[in-house]
PDB file of C-alpha atoms in Angstrom:
ATOM      1  CA  MET C   1      39.764 -17.515  29.145  1.00 59.00           C
ATOM      2  CA  PRO C   2      38.070 -14.920  27.015  1.00 64.00           C
ATOM      3  CA  PRO C   3      34.652 -16.217  26.375  1.00 62.00           C
ATOM      4  CA  THR C   4      34.545 -17.886  22.310  1.00 63.00           C
ATOM      5  CA  PHE C   5      31.850 -16.831  20.808  1.00 57.00           C
ATOM      6  CA  VAL C   6      30.485 -19.529  17.879  1.00 55.00           C
ATOM      7  CA  ARG C   7      28.851 -17.750  14.799  1.00 55.00           C
ATOM      8  CA  THR C   8      26.017 -19.475  13.790  1.00 54.00           C
ATOM      9  CA  SER C   9      24.789 -19.465  10.494  1.00 58.00           C
ATOM     10  CA  ARG C  10      21.317 -18.603   9.332  1.00 66.00           C
ATOM     11  CA  PRO C  11      21.159 -19.989   5.775  1.00 65.00           C
ATOM     12  CA  ASP C  12      17.050 -20.365   6.275  1.00 84.00           C
ATOM     13  CA  LEU C  13      16.402 -16.813   7.024  1.00 88.00           C
ATOM     14  CA  PRO C  14      16.376 -15.332   3.393  1.00 91.00           C
ATOM     15  CA  ALA C  15      13.881 -18.269   2.120  1.00 91.00           C
ATOM     16  CA  ALA C  16      12.507 -16.689   6.013  1.00 92.00           C
ATOM     17  CA  LEU C  17      11.662 -13.774   5.004  1.00 94.00           C
ATOM     18  CA  ALA C  18      10.655 -13.842   1.537  1.00 95.00           C
ATOM     19  CA  VAL C  19       7.499 -16.168   2.817  1.00 95.00           C
ATOM     20  CA  VAL C  20       7.385 -13.467   5.212  1.00 97.00           C
ATOM     21  CA  VAL C  21       7.392 -10.755   2.439  1.00 97.00           C
ATOM     22  CA  ALA C  22       5.706 -12.542   0.284  1.00 97.00           C
ATOM     23  CA  VAL C  23       2.625 -13.097   2.837  1.00 98.00           C
ATOM     24  CA  LEU C  24       2.494  -9.114   3.303  1.00 98.00           C
ATOM     25  CA  ALA C  25       2.458  -8.735  -0.303  1.00 98.00           C
ATOM     26  CA  VAL C  26      -0.426 -10.562  -1.430  1.00 98.00           C
ATOM     27  CA  SER C  27      -2.342  -9.753   1.243  1.00 98.00           C
ATOM     28  CA  ALA C  28      -1.900  -6.594   1.318  1.00 98.00           C
ATOM     29  CA  GLY C  29      -3.206  -7.123  -2.549  1.00 98.00           C
ATOM     30  CA  ILE C  30      -6.055  -9.068  -1.287  1.00 98.00           C
ATOM     31  CA  ALA C  31      -7.660  -6.201   0.663  1.00 98.00           C
ATOM     32  CA  ALA C  32      -6.403  -3.334  -1.769  1.00 98.00           C
ATOM     33  CA  LEU C  33      -8.207  -5.001  -4.717  1.00 98.00           C
ATOM     34  CA  ALA C  34     -11.643  -6.247  -2.374  1.00 97.00           C
ATOM     35  CA  LEU C  35     -11.643  -2.501  -1.723  1.00 97.00           C
ATOM     36  CA  ALA C  36     -11.663  -1.462  -5.056  1.00 97.00           C
ATOM     37  CA  LEU C  37     -13.583  -3.397  -6.642  1.00 97.00           C
ATOM     38  CA  ALA C  38     -16.762  -2.930  -3.100  1.00 95.00           C
ATOM     39  CA  GLN C  39     -19.677  -0.326  -5.307  1.00 93.00           C
ATOM     40  CA  GLY C  40     -20.622   1.939  -2.199  1.00 89.00           C
ATOM     41  CA  VAL C  41     -23.806   2.896  -1.855  1.00 87.00           C
ATOM     42  CA  VAL C  42     -25.912   1.753  -4.921  1.00 87.00           C
ATOM     43  CA  PRO C  43     -29.784   3.244  -5.417  1.00 87.00           C
ATOM     44  CA  LEU C  44     -31.777  -0.187  -6.100  1.00 89.00           C
ATOM     45  CA  GLY C  45     -35.122   2.288  -6.692  1.00 87.00           C
ATOM     46  CA  GLY C  46     -37.391   3.918  -4.703  1.00 87.00           C
ATOM     47  CA  SER C  47     -36.107   4.549  -1.316  1.00 87.00           C
ATOM     48  CA  SER C  48     -33.203   1.240  -1.052  1.00 89.00           C
ATOM     49  CA  TYR C  49     -30.045   1.107  -1.097  1.00 87.00           C
ATOM     50  CA  ARG C  50     -27.252  -1.601  -0.481  1.00 86.00           C
ATOM     51  CA  THR C  51     -23.960  -0.544  -0.050  1.00 86.00           C
ATOM     52  CA  GLU C  52     -21.252  -2.863  -0.023  1.00 89.00           C
ATOM     53  CA  PHE C  53     -17.723  -1.026   1.229  1.00 93.00           C
ATOM     54  CA  ILE C  54     -15.925  -4.122   0.939  1.00 95.00           C
ATOM     55  CA  SER C  55     -16.326  -6.850  -2.087  1.00 95.00           C
ATOM     56  CA  PRO C  56     -16.213 -10.708  -0.728  1.00 95.00           C
ATOM     57  CA  TRP C  57     -12.715 -10.837  -2.511  1.00 96.00           C
ATOM     58  CA  TRP C  58     -11.603 -10.151   1.389  1.00 96.00           C
ATOM     59  CA  TRP C  59     -12.255 -13.801   1.908  1.00 97.00           C
ATOM     60  CA  LEU C  60     -10.064 -14.236  -0.369  1.00 97.00           C
ATOM     61  CA  ALA C  61      -7.130 -13.993   2.543  1.00 97.00           C
ATOM     62  CA  PHE C  62      -8.097 -17.418   4.460  1.00 98.00           C
ATOM     63  CA  LEU C  63      -6.334 -19.253   1.542  1.00 98.00           C
ATOM     64  CA  LEU C  64      -2.969 -17.684   2.699  1.00 98.00           C
ATOM     65  CA  VAL C  65      -3.884 -19.552   5.904  1.00 97.00           C
ATOM     66  CA  PRO C  66      -1.908 -22.352   5.816  1.00 97.00           C
ATOM     67  CA  VAL C  67       1.762 -20.743   4.668  1.00 96.00           C
ATOM     68  CA  PRO C  68       1.839 -19.917   7.854  1.00 96.00           C
ATOM     69  CA  ALA C  69       1.170 -23.196   9.558  1.00 94.00           C
ATOM     70  CA  VAL C  70       3.981 -24.753   6.628  1.00 94.00           C
ATOM     71  CA  ALA C  71       6.739 -21.925   7.983  1.00 92.00           C
ATOM     72  CA  ALA C  72       6.002 -23.254  11.608  1.00 90.00           C
ATOM     73  CA  ARG C  73       7.413 -26.790  10.618  1.00 91.00           C
ATOM     74  CA  THR C  74      10.623 -24.940  10.262  1.00 88.00           C
ATOM     75  CA  ARG C  75      10.713 -22.037  13.067  1.00 90.00           C
ATOM     76  CA  ALA C  76       8.166 -20.448  14.969  1.00 92.00           C
ATOM     77  CA  ALA C  77       9.763 -17.015  14.257  1.00 94.00           C
ATOM     78  CA  THR C  78       8.720 -17.327  11.034  1.00 94.00           C
ATOM     79  CA  ALA C  79       5.337 -18.072  11.762  1.00 95.00           C
ATOM     80  CA  ALA C  80       5.012 -15.884  13.682  1.00 96.00           C
ATOM     81  CA  ALA C  81       5.802 -12.534  11.351  1.00 97.00           C
ATOM     82  CA  ALA C  82       3.844 -14.731   8.695  1.00 97.00           C
ATOM     83  CA  THR C  83       0.828 -14.546  10.591  1.00 97.00           C
ATOM     84  CA  ALA C  84       1.400 -10.749  11.160  1.00 98.00           C
ATOM     85  CA  ALA C  85       1.967 -10.528   7.650  1.00 98.00           C
ATOM     86  CA  LEU C  86      -0.697 -12.011   6.765  1.00 98.00           C
ATOM     87  CA  VAL C  87      -3.660  -9.894   8.822  1.00 98.00           C
ATOM     88  CA  VAL C  88      -2.367  -7.071   9.651  1.00 98.00           C
ATOM     89  CA  PRO C  89      -3.326  -6.029   5.963  1.00 98.00           C
ATOM     90  CA  GLN C  90      -6.556  -7.265   6.732  1.00 98.00           C
ATOM     91  CA  PHE C  91      -7.487  -4.684  10.012  1.00 98.00           C
ATOM     92  CA  ALA C  92      -6.087  -1.836   8.154  1.00 98.00           C
ATOM     93  CA  ALA C  93      -8.602  -2.795   5.337  1.00 98.00           C
ATOM     94  CA  ALA C  94     -11.558  -3.368   8.712  1.00 98.00           C
ATOM     95  CA  ALA C  95     -10.582   0.154   9.285  1.00 98.00           C
ATOM     96  CA  VAL C  96     -10.942   1.708   6.071  1.00 97.00           C
ATOM     97  CA  VAL C  97     -14.633  -0.356   5.975  1.00 96.00           C
ATOM     98  CA  VAL C  98     -15.662   0.820   9.165  1.00 96.00           C
ATOM     99  CA  GLY C  99     -14.819   5.021   7.899  1.00 95.00           C
ATOM    100  CA  ARG C 100     -16.005   4.130   4.638  1.00 94.00           C
ATOM    101  CA  TYR C 101     -19.813   3.449   6.737  1.00 92.00           C
ATOM    102  CA  ARG C 102     -19.060   6.321   8.779  1.00 92.00           C
ATOM    103  CA  SER C 103     -17.800   8.994   5.937  1.00 92.00           C
ATOM    104  CA  SER C 104     -20.892   7.752   3.993  1.00 87.00           C
ATOM    105  CA  GLY C 105     -23.678   8.761   6.595  1.00 85.00           C
ATOM    106  CA  TRP C 106     -25.130   4.872   6.529  1.00 81.00           C
ATOM    107  CA  SER C 107     -23.284   4.284   9.668  1.00 81.00           C
ATOM    108  CA  ASP C 108     -25.011   2.597  12.659  1.00 86.00           C
ATOM    109  CA  GLY C 109     -22.683   1.514  14.774  1.00 87.00           C
ATOM    110  CA  LEU C 110     -22.231  -2.111  13.859  1.00 89.00           C
ATOM    111  CA  GLU C 111     -19.396  -1.490  10.906  1.00 91.00           C
ATOM    112  CA  VAL C 112     -17.187  -2.551  13.942  1.00 94.00           C
ATOM    113  CA  PHE C 113     -18.603  -5.522  12.658  1.00 95.00           C
ATOM    114  CA  ALA C 114     -15.808  -6.043   9.640  1.00 96.00           C
ATOM    115  CA  PHE C 115     -13.355  -6.384  12.712  1.00 98.00           C
ATOM    116  CA  GLY C 116     -14.975  -9.595  12.706  1.00 97.00           C
ATOM    117  CA  HIS C 117     -12.999 -11.307   9.224  1.00 98.00           C
ATOM    118  CA  PRO C 118      -9.374 -10.246  10.321  1.00 98.00           C
ATOM    119  CA  LEU C 119     -10.088 -11.534  13.880  1.00 98.00           C
ATOM    120  CA  LEU C 120     -11.470 -14.825  12.477  1.00 98.00           C
ATOM    121  CA  LEU C 121      -8.586 -14.874  10.263  1.00 98.00           C
ATOM    122  CA  THR C 122      -5.935 -14.742  13.267  1.00 98.00           C
ATOM    123  CA  LEU C 123      -8.009 -16.837  15.337  1.00 98.00           C
ATOM    124  CA  VAL C 124      -8.189 -19.032  12.715  1.00 98.00           C
ATOM    125  CA  THR C 125      -3.771 -18.977  11.638  1.00 98.00           C
ATOM    126  CA  ALA C 126      -2.902 -19.420  15.293  1.00 97.00           C
ATOM    127  CA  ILE C 127      -5.005 -22.633  15.227  1.00 97.00           C
ATOM    128  CA  LEU C 128      -3.169 -23.781  12.589  1.00 97.00           C
ATOM    129  CA  VAL C 129      -0.184 -22.755  13.417  1.00 96.00           C
ATOM    130  CA  ALA C 130      -0.406 -24.161  16.788  1.00 95.00           C
ATOM    131  CA  LEU C 131      -1.327 -27.548  15.720  1.00 95.00           C
ATOM    132  CA  VAL C 132       1.841 -28.590  12.843  1.00 94.00           C
ATOM    133  CA  ARG C 133       3.552 -26.919  15.870  1.00 89.00           C
ATOM    134  CA  ARG C 134       2.726 -29.251  17.592  1.00 89.00           C
ATOM    135  CA  ARG C 135       3.411 -32.128  15.659  1.00 84.00           C
ATOM    136  CA  ALA C 136       6.498 -30.655  14.873  1.00 67.00           C
TER     137      ALA C 136
END
């Protein structure tokens, strides 16, 4: 007897894909906005300077953390993809920040702490997704 294949339809797949694409677009927009609004090296007078290679708008990415958590209620794969869509642009922004420090001559090795933001974002998102998955 030949094997029978059951076709399963995934009516929620387009919605899941839309969520992932929306999170990616908003996260990338936040990263681009934060990079664009950074003031760079600002002379304060005398030999004092202030450096800003990414603006505080970068922290807006944390407002997207609930989206992967809500997606986790329906499907774990969607939550994982939404988490990746959230944090990948933030890691790219951190890499740009490190590059800006190094190319400006203000590099002292501490600029790698820029990766603390996306690492914290990843950790917070993963914990929230895990909590939601546990309850679902």
